[in-house]
Amino acid sequence: SAAWERRAARALIALEGVDRAGKSTQGRRLVEALRAEGTRRPHLLFPADRTTEIGQLISSYLVREKNLEDHTIHLLFSANRWEHVPMMKEKLHQGVTIVVDRYAFSGVAFTSAKGNFCLDWCKQPDVGLPKPDLILFLQLSPEAAAERGNFGRERYETSSFQEKVLQSFYCLMEDKTLNWKKVDASKSIEDLHREIKSLAEETMQEVQNKPLGELWK
Ligand code: T5A
Ligand code: NA
């Protein structure tokens, strides 16, 4: 019920950024640290989850085994998020904090970077998803990202495309109804972790009694 929802202490925290910014590294570190400090069952989630049937289609697209039309892949990424929503809501209602490694913002930023897509069309399939209480944007230049491990293997991993993705993210960050926090992802893993952990804990304190919102509604 709504009253129960308000009582539960929980936060939904999204990690965003260009490819290789360090989202997965930081997501793992954050969840481990929260767990070590006694936060109840913090949960790490990849809504680019390649294990479901939809996720396997996405994966074969990303590694160029399969070609999919641009609208189709966009909707599949969104569907891959929606298939996690019942579980996410259940956990959030139980007061469990969830850290998501990419979210709807990646969906919009990558598709709109292809050109010929309006931002509004790109956002529509994700309207109504659980609204993140905090979106951490790991800021890294596409040049610096390209120097990191394994860059260039997958479909979107070229510096020119990543530069367009970055511009799309900047457009999305203009939305002041969302709690975006930019962090400098060129820092060491450890320094970045400390900064992210403190921002996450601040948010977890703030959202304790607030009901869960709906994205872009
Ligand atoms: N996509 C995704 C869409 O088009 N639409 C969508 O809706 C979604 C959700 C795959 C692709 O799909 C696109 C975006 C992507 O192109 P993914 O599975 O999330 O999405 O991507 P991955 O390939 O798994 O992850 P990334 O490439 O984005 O990398 P991360 O997670 O940002 O970086 P991470 O932590 O794996 O680190 C990369 C390397 O850098 C090192 C790490 O050790 C690792 O080698 N590193 C650092 N080095 C120096 N300093 C630091 N601070 C470092 N942090 C990490
Ligand atoms: Na990742």
PDB file of C-alpha atoms and ligand atoms in Angstrom:
ATOM      1  CA  SER A   1       0.000   0.000   0.000  1.00  0.00           C
ATOM      2  CA  ALA A   2       1.013   3.641  -0.371  1.00  0.00           C
ATOM      3  CA  ALA A   3       1.463   4.059   3.387  1.00  0.00           C
ATOM      4  CA  TRP A   4       3.732   1.041   3.551  1.00  0.00           C
ATOM      5  CA  GLU A   5       5.663   2.329   0.554  1.00  0.00           C
ATOM      6  CA  ARG A   6       6.313   5.616   2.359  1.00  0.00           C
ATOM      7  CA  ARG A   7       7.598   3.878   5.485  1.00  0.00           C
ATOM      8  CA  ALA A   8      10.178   1.804   3.671  1.00  0.00           C
ATOM      9  CA  ALA A   9      13.739   3.159   3.456  1.00  0.00           C
ATOM     10  CA  ARG A  10      14.987   2.583  -0.054  1.00  0.00           C
ATOM     11  CA  ALA A  11      16.740   4.281  -2.935  1.00  0.00           C
ATOM     12  CA  LEU A  12      16.971   3.644  -6.652  1.00  0.00           C
ATOM     13  CA  ILE A  13      20.378   4.762  -7.887  1.00  0.00           C
ATOM     14  CA  ALA A  14      21.319   4.731 -11.585  1.00  0.00           C
ATOM     15  CA  LEU A  15      24.848   4.761 -12.977  1.00  0.00           C
ATOM     16  CA  GLU A  16      25.189   6.350 -16.403  1.00  0.00           C
ATOM     17  CA  GLY A  17      27.947   7.447 -18.746  1.00  0.00           C
ATOM     18  CA  VAL A  18      29.675   6.671 -22.027  1.00  0.00           C
ATOM     19  CA  ASP A  19      31.108   3.178 -22.634  1.00  0.00           C
ATOM     20  CA  ARG A  20      34.085   2.299 -20.361  1.00  0.00           C
ATOM     21  CA  ALA A  21      33.443   5.169 -17.910  1.00  0.00           C
ATOM     22  CA  GLY A  22      33.617   2.641 -15.061  1.00  0.00           C
ATOM     23  CA  LYS A  23      29.912   2.087 -14.304  1.00  0.00           C
ATOM     24  CA  SER A  24      30.119  -1.666 -13.677  1.00  0.00           C
ATOM     25  CA  THR A  25      33.271  -1.317 -11.564  1.00  0.00           C
ATOM     26  CA  GLN A  26      31.652   1.372  -9.430  1.00  0.00           C
ATOM     27  CA  GLY A  27      28.308  -0.438  -9.230  1.00  0.00           C
ATOM     28  CA  ARG A  28      29.976  -3.521  -7.776  1.00  0.00           C
ATOM     29  CA  ARG A  29      32.088  -1.463  -5.358  1.00  0.00           C
ATOM     30  CA  LEU A  30      29.090   0.547  -4.165  1.00  0.00           C
ATOM     31  CA  VAL A  31      26.916  -2.477  -3.479  1.00  0.00           C
ATOM     32  CA  GLU A  32      29.778  -4.253  -1.668  1.00  0.00           C
ATOM     33  CA  ALA A  33      30.438  -1.179   0.485  1.00  0.00           C
ATOM     34  CA  LEU A  34      26.771  -0.689   1.378  1.00  0.00           C
ATOM     35  CA  ARG A  35      26.489  -4.355   2.267  1.00  0.00           C
ATOM     36  CA  ALA A  36      29.624  -4.208   4.426  1.00  0.00           C
ATOM     37  CA  GLU A  37      28.149  -1.269   6.322  1.00  0.00           C
ATOM     38  CA  GLY A  38      24.991  -3.198   7.109  1.00  0.00           C
ATOM     39  CA  THR A  39      22.548  -1.806   4.540  1.00  0.00           C
ATOM     40  CA  ARG A  40      19.874  -4.427   4.108  1.00  0.00           C
ATOM     41  CA  ARG A  41      20.358  -6.532   0.945  1.00  0.00           C
ATOM     42  CA  PRO A  42      21.457  -3.797  -1.496  1.00  0.00           C
ATOM     43  CA  HIS A  43      20.950  -5.092  -5.002  1.00  0.00           C
ATOM     44  CA  LEU A  44      22.918  -4.542  -8.222  1.00  0.00           C
ATOM     45  CA  LEU A  45      20.965  -4.768 -11.447  1.00  0.00           C
ATOM     46  CA  PHE A  46      21.894  -4.621 -15.115  1.00  0.00           C
ATOM     47  CA  PRO A  47      18.848  -3.649 -17.076  1.00  0.00           C
ATOM     48  CA  ALA A  48      21.061  -4.426 -20.050  1.00  0.00           C
ATOM     49  CA  ASP A  49      20.699  -7.948 -18.694  1.00  0.00           C
ATOM     50  CA  ARG A  50      21.921 -10.289 -21.402  1.00  0.00           C
ATOM     51  CA  THR A  51      20.611 -13.441 -19.739  1.00  0.00           C
ATOM     52  CA  THR A  52      16.888 -13.113 -20.572  1.00  0.00           C
ATOM     53  CA  GLU A  53      15.550 -14.021 -24.041  1.00  0.00           C
ATOM     54  CA  ILE A  54      15.289 -10.334 -24.944  1.00  0.00           C
ATOM     55  CA  GLY A  55      18.758  -9.773 -23.476  1.00  0.00           C
ATOM     56  CA  GLN A  56      20.221 -12.495 -25.677  1.00  0.00           C
ATOM     57  CA  LEU A  57      18.801 -10.801 -28.772  1.00  0.00           C
ATOM     58  CA  ILE A  58      20.341  -7.504 -27.624  1.00  0.00           C
ATOM     59  CA  SER A  59      23.657  -9.179 -26.956  1.00  0.00           C
ATOM     60  CA  SER A  60      23.825 -10.744 -30.400  1.00  0.00           C
ATOM     61  CA  TYR A  61      23.064  -7.307 -31.881  1.00  0.00           C
ATOM     62  CA  LEU A  62      25.844  -5.642 -29.867  1.00  0.00           C
ATOM     63  CA  VAL A  63      28.467  -8.189 -30.891  1.00  0.00           C
ATOM     64  CA  ARG A  64      27.320  -7.829 -34.515  1.00  0.00           C
ATOM     65  CA  GLU A  65      26.058 -11.400 -34.862  1.00  0.00           C
ATOM     66  CA  LYS A  66      22.632 -10.034 -35.673  1.00  0.00           C
ATOM     67  CA  ASN A  67      21.330  -6.897 -37.370  1.00  0.00           C
ATOM     68  CA  LEU A  68      18.197  -5.281 -36.029  1.00  0.00           C
ATOM     69  CA  GLU A  69      16.357  -2.226 -37.302  1.00  0.00           C
ATOM     70  CA  ASP A  70      17.086   0.877 -35.147  1.00  0.00           C
ATOM     71  CA  HIS A  71      13.561   1.309 -33.692  1.00  0.00           C
ATOM     72  CA  THR A  72      13.414  -2.412 -32.974  1.00  0.00           C
ATOM     73  CA  ILE A  73      16.625  -2.503 -30.928  1.00  0.00           C
ATOM     74  CA  HIS A  74      15.521   0.623 -29.045  1.00  0.00           C
ATOM     75  CA  LEU A  75      12.251  -1.047 -28.035  1.00  0.00           C
ATOM     76  CA  LEU A  76      14.063  -4.252 -27.063  1.00  0.00           C
ATOM     77  CA  PHE A  77      16.362  -2.343 -24.693  1.00  0.00           C
ATOM     78  CA  SER A  78      13.281  -0.741 -23.145  1.00  0.00           C
ATOM     79  CA  ALA A  79      11.496  -4.111 -22.918  1.00  0.00           C
ATOM     80  CA  ASN A  80      14.590  -5.492 -21.197  1.00  0.00           C
ATOM     81  CA  ARG A  81      14.149  -2.806 -18.509  1.00  0.00           C
ATOM     82  CA  TRP A  82      10.393  -3.373 -18.162  1.00  0.00           C
ATOM     83  CA  GLU A  83      10.838  -7.098 -17.635  1.00  0.00           C
ATOM     84  CA  HIS A  84      12.727  -6.245 -14.406  1.00  0.00           C
ATOM     85  CA  VAL A  85      10.143  -3.780 -13.084  1.00  0.00           C
ATOM     86  CA  PRO A  86       7.992  -6.179 -11.004  1.00  0.00           C
ATOM     87  CA  MET A  87      11.121  -7.411  -9.192  1.00  0.00           C
ATOM     88  CA  MET A  88      12.440  -3.856  -8.784  1.00  0.00           C
ATOM     89  CA  LYS A  89       9.167  -2.615  -7.296  1.00  0.00           C
ATOM     90  CA  GLU A  90       8.979  -5.560  -4.947  1.00  0.00           C
ATOM     91  CA  LYS A  91      12.493  -4.921  -3.664  1.00  0.00           C
ATOM     92  CA  LEU A  92      12.054  -1.152  -3.401  1.00  0.00           C
ATOM     93  CA  HIS A  93       8.806  -1.657  -1.489  1.00  0.00           C
ATOM     94  CA  GLN A  94      10.675  -3.948   0.902  1.00  0.00           C
ATOM     95  CA  GLY A  95      13.118  -1.108   1.530  1.00  0.00           C
ATOM     96  CA  VAL A  96      15.925  -2.595  -0.532  1.00  0.00           C
ATOM     97  CA  THR A  97      18.256  -0.147  -2.267  1.00  0.00           C
ATOM     98  CA  ILE A  98      18.848  -0.910  -5.955  1.00  0.00           C
ATOM     99  CA  VAL A  99      21.836   0.228  -7.982  1.00  0.00           C
ATOM    100  CA  VAL A 100      21.223  -0.001 -11.741  1.00  0.00           C
ATOM    101  CA  ASP A 101      24.136  -0.226 -14.174  1.00  0.00           C
ATOM    102  CA  ARG A 102      22.643   1.963 -16.992  1.00  0.00           C
ATOM    103  CA  TYR A 103      18.962   2.819 -17.314  1.00  0.00           C
ATOM    104  CA  ALA A 104      16.525   4.567 -19.659  1.00  0.00           C
ATOM    105  CA  PHE A 105      18.984   7.457 -20.141  1.00  0.00           C
ATOM    106  CA  SER A 106      21.407   5.148 -21.958  1.00  0.00           C
ATOM    107  CA  GLY A 107      18.481   3.936 -24.039  1.00  0.00           C
ATOM    108  CA  VAL A 108      17.629   7.461 -25.150  1.00  0.00           C
ATOM    109  CA  ALA A 109      21.218   8.686 -25.496  1.00  0.00           C
ATOM    110  CA  PHE A 110      22.381   5.821 -27.718  1.00  0.00           C
ATOM    111  CA  THR A 111      19.370   5.759 -30.035  1.00  0.00           C
ATOM    112  CA  SER A 112      19.157   9.530 -30.410  1.00  0.00           C
ATOM    113  CA  ALA A 113      22.889   9.616 -31.212  1.00  0.00           C
ATOM    114  CA  LYS A 114      22.030   7.716 -34.415  1.00  0.00           C
ATOM    115  CA  GLY A 115      20.319  10.841 -35.766  1.00  0.00           C
ATOM    116  CA  ASN A 116      16.790  10.909 -37.269  1.00  0.00           C
ATOM    117  CA  PHE A 117      15.296  10.182 -33.851  1.00  0.00           C
ATOM    118  CA  CYS A 118      13.551  12.806 -31.774  1.00  0.00           C
ATOM    119  CA  LEU A 119      14.269  12.737 -28.055  1.00  0.00           C
ATOM    120  CA  ASP A 120      10.548  12.490 -27.261  1.00  0.00           C
ATOM    121  CA  TRP A 121      10.048   9.341 -29.332  1.00  0.00           C
ATOM    122  CA  CYS A 122      13.098   7.805 -27.675  1.00  0.00           C
ATOM    123  CA  LYS A 123      11.769   8.549 -24.174  1.00  0.00           C
ATOM    124  CA  GLN A 124       8.210   7.266 -24.656  1.00  0.00           C
ATOM    125  CA  PRO A 125       8.768   3.498 -24.152  1.00  0.00           C
ATOM    126  CA  ASP A 126      10.466   4.152 -20.794  1.00  0.00           C
ATOM    127  CA  VAL A 127       7.874   6.615 -19.446  1.00  0.00           C
ATOM    128  CA  GLY A 128       6.571   5.278 -16.126  1.00  0.00           C
ATOM    129  CA  LEU A 129       9.586   3.182 -15.123  1.00  0.00           C
ATOM    130  CA  PRO A 130      10.539   3.505 -11.438  1.00  0.00           C
ATOM    131  CA  LYS A 131      12.132   6.956 -11.164  1.00  0.00           C
ATOM    132  CA  PRO A 132      15.715   6.988  -9.900  1.00  0.00           C
ATOM    133  CA  ASP A 133      16.305   8.996  -6.743  1.00  0.00           C
ATOM    134  CA  LEU A 134      19.840   9.686  -7.955  1.00  0.00           C
ATOM    135  CA  ILE A 135      21.496   9.440 -11.372  1.00  0.00           C
ATOM    136  CA  LEU A 136      25.264   9.392 -11.166  1.00  0.00           C
ATOM    137  CA  PHE A 137      26.793  10.509 -14.429  1.00  0.00           C
ATOM    138  CA  LEU A 138      30.332   9.189 -14.777  1.00  0.00           C
ATOM    139  CA  GLN A 139      31.918  11.853 -16.909  1.00  0.00           C
ATOM    140  CA  LEU A 140      34.822  10.775 -19.118  1.00  0.00           C
ATOM    141  CA  SER A 141      35.968  12.051 -22.499  1.00  0.00           C
ATOM    142  CA  PRO A 142      35.447   9.554 -25.335  1.00  0.00           C
ATOM    143  CA  GLU A 143      39.226   9.730 -25.966  1.00  0.00           C
ATOM    144  CA  ALA A 144      40.043   8.675 -22.398  1.00  0.00           C
ATOM    145  CA  ALA A 145      37.354   5.970 -22.557  1.00  0.00           C
ATOM    146  CA  ALA A 146      38.871   4.557 -25.757  1.00  0.00           C
ATOM    147  CA  GLU A 147      42.163   3.967 -23.929  1.00  0.00           C
ATOM    148  CA  ARG A 148      40.508   1.628 -21.416  1.00  0.00           C
ATOM    149  CA  GLY A 149      40.304  -2.168 -21.630  1.00  0.00           C
ATOM    150  CA  ASN A 150      38.593  -3.827 -24.612  1.00  0.00           C
ATOM    151  CA  PHE A 151      37.191  -0.654 -26.179  1.00  0.00           C
ATOM    152  CA  GLY A 152      36.123  -1.102 -29.805  1.00  0.00           C
ATOM    153  CA  ARG A 153      34.839  -4.662 -29.629  1.00  0.00           C
ATOM    154  CA  GLU A 154      31.156  -3.848 -29.727  1.00  0.00           C
ATOM    155  CA  ARG A 155      28.865  -2.081 -32.120  1.00  0.00           C
ATOM    156  CA  TYR A 156      28.709   1.394 -30.545  1.00  0.00           C
ATOM    157  CA  GLU A 157      32.333   1.622 -29.501  1.00  0.00           C
ATOM    158  CA  THR A 158      33.802   4.294 -31.728  1.00  0.00           C
ATOM    159  CA  SER A 159      34.926   7.651 -30.365  1.00  0.00           C
ATOM    160  CA  SER A 160      32.843   9.631 -32.876  1.00  0.00           C
ATOM    161  CA  PHE A 161      29.638   7.808 -31.923  1.00  0.00           C
ATOM    162  CA  GLN A 162      30.441   8.079 -28.197  1.00  0.00           C
ATOM    163  CA  GLU A 163      30.879  11.845 -28.632  1.00  0.00           C
ATOM    164  CA  LYS A 164      27.298  12.036 -29.989  1.00  0.00           C
ATOM    165  CA  VAL A 165      26.100   9.873 -27.092  1.00  0.00           C
ATOM    166  CA  LEU A 166      27.736  12.311 -24.685  1.00  0.00           C
ATOM    167  CA  GLN A 167      25.900  15.247 -26.301  1.00  0.00           C
ATOM    168  CA  SER A 168      22.576  13.377 -25.953  1.00  0.00           C
ATOM    169  CA  PHE A 169      23.325  12.756 -22.271  1.00  0.00           C
ATOM    170  CA  TYR A 170      23.951  16.496 -21.827  1.00  0.00           C
ATOM    171  CA  CYS A 171      20.471  17.211 -23.272  1.00  0.00           C
ATOM    172  CA  LEU A 172      18.910  14.734 -20.843  1.00  0.00           C
ATOM    173  CA  MET A 173      20.792  16.300 -17.922  1.00  0.00           C
ATOM    174  CA  GLU A 174      18.990  19.599 -18.536  1.00  0.00           C
ATOM    175  CA  ASP A 175      15.884  18.007 -16.986  1.00  0.00           C
ATOM    176  CA  LYS A 176      15.893  19.499 -13.498  1.00  0.00           C
ATOM    177  CA  THR A 177      13.050  17.251 -12.264  1.00  0.00           C
ATOM    178  CA  LEU A 178      15.688  14.519 -12.046  1.00  0.00           C
ATOM    179  CA  ASN A 179      18.527  14.353  -9.534  1.00  0.00           C
ATOM    180  CA  TRP A 180      21.612  14.209 -11.785  1.00  0.00           C
ATOM    181  CA  LYS A 181      25.039  14.329 -10.168  1.00  0.00           C
ATOM    182  CA  LYS A 182      28.129  14.505 -12.393  1.00  0.00           C
ATOM    183  CA  VAL A 183      31.271  12.822 -11.144  1.00  0.00           C
ATOM    184  CA  ASP A 184      34.740  12.923 -12.684  1.00  0.00           C
ATOM    185  CA  ALA A 185      35.335   9.372 -13.931  1.00  0.00           C
ATOM    186  CA  SER A 186      38.979  10.026 -14.798  1.00  0.00           C
ATOM    187  CA  LYS A 187      39.809   9.790 -11.080  1.00  0.00           C
ATOM    188  CA  SER A 188      41.217   6.598  -9.604  1.00  0.00           C
ATOM    189  CA  ILE A 189      38.737   3.775  -8.955  1.00  0.00           C
ATOM    190  CA  GLU A 190      39.178   4.280  -5.214  1.00  0.00           C
ATOM    191  CA  ASP A 191      38.664   8.074  -5.177  1.00  0.00           C
ATOM    192  CA  LEU A 192      35.641   7.788  -7.428  1.00  0.00           C
ATOM    193  CA  HIS A 193      34.222   5.056  -5.211  1.00  0.00           C
ATOM    194  CA  ARG A 194      34.487   7.268  -2.123  1.00  0.00           C
ATOM    195  CA  GLU A 195      32.702  10.133  -3.856  1.00  0.00           C
ATOM    196  CA  ILE A 196      29.942   7.879  -5.237  1.00  0.00           C
ATOM    197  CA  LYS A 197      29.416   6.176  -1.897  1.00  0.00           C
ATOM    198  CA  SER A 198      28.963   9.458  -0.112  1.00  0.00           C
ATOM    199  CA  LEU A 199      26.465  10.735  -2.731  1.00  0.00           C
ATOM    200  CA  ALA A 200      24.563   7.433  -2.528  1.00  0.00           C
ATOM    201  CA  GLU A 201      24.376   7.533   1.257  1.00  0.00           C
ATOM    202  CA  GLU A 202      23.196  11.146   1.206  1.00  0.00           C
ATOM    203  CA  THR A 203      20.382  10.136  -1.171  1.00  0.00           C
ATOM    204  CA  MET A 204      19.431   7.100   0.907  1.00  0.00           C
ATOM    205  CA  GLN A 205      18.981   9.421   3.893  1.00  0.00           C
ATOM    206  CA  GLU A 206      16.915  11.921   1.904  1.00  0.00           C
ATOM    207  CA  VAL A 207      14.501   9.478   0.261  1.00  0.00           C
ATOM    208  CA  GLN A 208      13.688   7.472   3.371  1.00  0.00           C
ATOM    209  CA  ASN A 209      10.092   8.640   3.604  1.00  0.00           C
ATOM    210  CA  LYS A 210       9.322   9.586   0.039  1.00  0.00           C
ATOM    211  CA  PRO A 211       7.075   7.489  -2.235  1.00  0.00           C
ATOM    212  CA  LEU A 212       8.571   5.950  -5.357  1.00  0.00           C
ATOM    213  CA  GLY A 213       8.141   8.172  -8.416  1.00  0.00           C
ATOM    214  CA  GLU A 214       7.504   7.387 -12.087  1.00  0.00           C
ATOM    215  CA  LEU A 215      10.062   8.401 -14.703  1.00  0.00           C
ATOM    216  CA  TRP A 216       9.190  11.217 -17.157  1.00  0.00           C
ATOM    217  CA  LYS A 217       5.590  11.474 -15.911  1.00  0.00           C
TER     218      LYS A 217
HETATM  219  N1  T5A B   1      22.898   0.488 -24.714  1.00  0.00           N
HETATM  220  C1  T5A B   1      22.588   0.145 -23.439  1.00  0.00           C
HETATM  221  C2  T5A B   1      21.909   1.024 -25.575  1.00  0.00           C
HETATM  222  O1  T5A B   1      22.177   1.321 -26.740  1.00  0.00           O
HETATM  223  N2  T5A B   1      20.644   1.201 -25.084  1.00  0.00           N
HETATM  224  C3  T5A B   1      20.294   0.883 -23.798  1.00  0.00           C
HETATM  225  O2  T5A B   1      19.110   1.053 -23.406  1.00  0.00           O
HETATM  226  C4  T5A B   1      21.320   0.333 -22.935  1.00  0.00           C
HETATM  227  C5  T5A B   1      20.986  -0.046 -21.525  1.00  0.00           C
HETATM  228  C6  T5A B   1      26.259  -2.294 -23.837  1.00  0.00           C
HETATM  229  C7  T5A B   1      25.957  -1.313 -24.938  1.00  0.00           C
HETATM  230  O3  T5A B   1      24.573  -1.137 -25.054  1.00  0.00           O
HETATM  231  C8  T5A B   1      24.247   0.230 -25.236  1.00  0.00           C
HETATM  232  C9  T5A B   1      25.355   0.945 -24.531  1.00  0.00           C
HETATM  233  C10 T5A B   1      26.557   0.065 -24.746  1.00  0.00           C
HETATM  234  O4  T5A B   1      27.225   0.430 -25.936  1.00  0.00           O
HETATM  235  P1  T5A B   1      26.603  -2.441 -21.301  1.00  0.00           P
HETATM  236  O5  T5A B   1      26.430  -3.911 -21.335  1.00  0.00           O
HETATM  237  O6  T5A B   1      26.130  -1.709 -20.117  1.00  0.00           O
HETATM  238  O7  T5A B   1      25.939  -1.789 -22.572  1.00  0.00           O
HETATM  239  O8  T5A B   1      28.127  -2.024 -21.590  1.00  0.00           O
HETATM  240  P2  T5A B   1      29.442  -2.712 -21.088  1.00  0.00           P
HETATM  241  O9  T5A B   1      30.224  -2.952 -22.319  1.00  0.00           O
HETATM  242  O10 T5A B   1      29.223  -3.808 -20.140  1.00  0.00           O
HETATM  243  O11 T5A B   1      30.061  -1.615 -20.154  1.00  0.00           O
HETATM  244  P3  T5A B   1      30.761  -0.295 -20.542  1.00  0.00           P
HETATM  245  O12 T5A B   1      31.558  -0.419 -21.771  1.00  0.00           O
HETATM  246  O13 T5A B   1      29.777   0.804 -20.529  1.00  0.00           O
HETATM  247  O14 T5A B   1      31.829  -0.101 -19.378  1.00  0.00           O
HETATM  248  P4  T5A B   1      31.660   0.426 -17.874  1.00  0.00           P
HETATM  249  O15 T5A B   1      30.774  -0.462 -17.125  1.00  0.00           O
HETATM  250  O16 T5A B   1      31.365   1.884 -17.858  1.00  0.00           O
HETATM  251  O17 T5A B   1      33.178   0.295 -17.380  1.00  0.00           O
HETATM  252  P5  T5A B   1      33.865  -0.880 -16.517  1.00  0.00           P
HETATM  253  O18 T5A B   1      33.623  -0.657 -15.098  1.00  0.00           O
HETATM  254  O19 T5A B   1      33.540  -2.180 -17.118  1.00  0.00           O
HETATM  255  O20 T5A B   1      35.373  -0.489 -16.813  1.00  0.00           O
HETATM  256  C11 T5A B   1      35.913  -0.542 -18.126  1.00  0.00           C
HETATM  257  C12 T5A B   1      37.436  -0.697 -18.064  1.00  0.00           C
HETATM  258  O21 T5A B   1      38.022   0.463 -17.459  1.00  0.00           O
HETATM  259  C13 T5A B   1      38.708   0.132 -16.245  1.00  0.00           C
HETATM  260  C14 T5A B   1      38.165  -1.224 -15.835  1.00  0.00           C
HETATM  261  O22 T5A B   1      39.090  -1.923 -15.060  1.00  0.00           O
HETATM  262  C15 T5A B   1      37.883  -1.872 -17.188  1.00  0.00           C
HETATM  263  O23 T5A B   1      39.055  -2.379 -17.741  1.00  0.00           O
HETATM  264  N3  T5A B   1      38.401   1.202 -15.279  1.00  0.00           N
HETATM  265  C16 T5A B   1      39.235   2.204 -14.956  1.00  0.00           C
HETATM  266  N4  T5A B   1      40.471   2.508 -15.357  1.00  0.00           N
HETATM  267  C17 T5A B   1      41.056   3.626 -14.824  1.00  0.00           C
HETATM  268  N5  T5A B   1      40.434   4.434 -13.901  1.00  0.00           N
HETATM  269  C18 T5A B   1      39.195   4.168 -13.472  1.00  0.00           C
HETATM  270  N6  T5A B   1      38.599   4.980 -12.577  1.00  0.00           N
HETATM  271  C19 T5A B   1      38.544   3.009 -13.998  1.00  0.00           C
HETATM  272  N7  T5A B   1      37.315   2.465 -13.799  1.00  0.00           N
HETATM  273  C20 T5A B   1      37.241   1.368 -14.587  1.00  0.00           C
HETATM  274 NA    NA B   2      29.393  -2.107 -17.924  1.00  0.00          NA
END
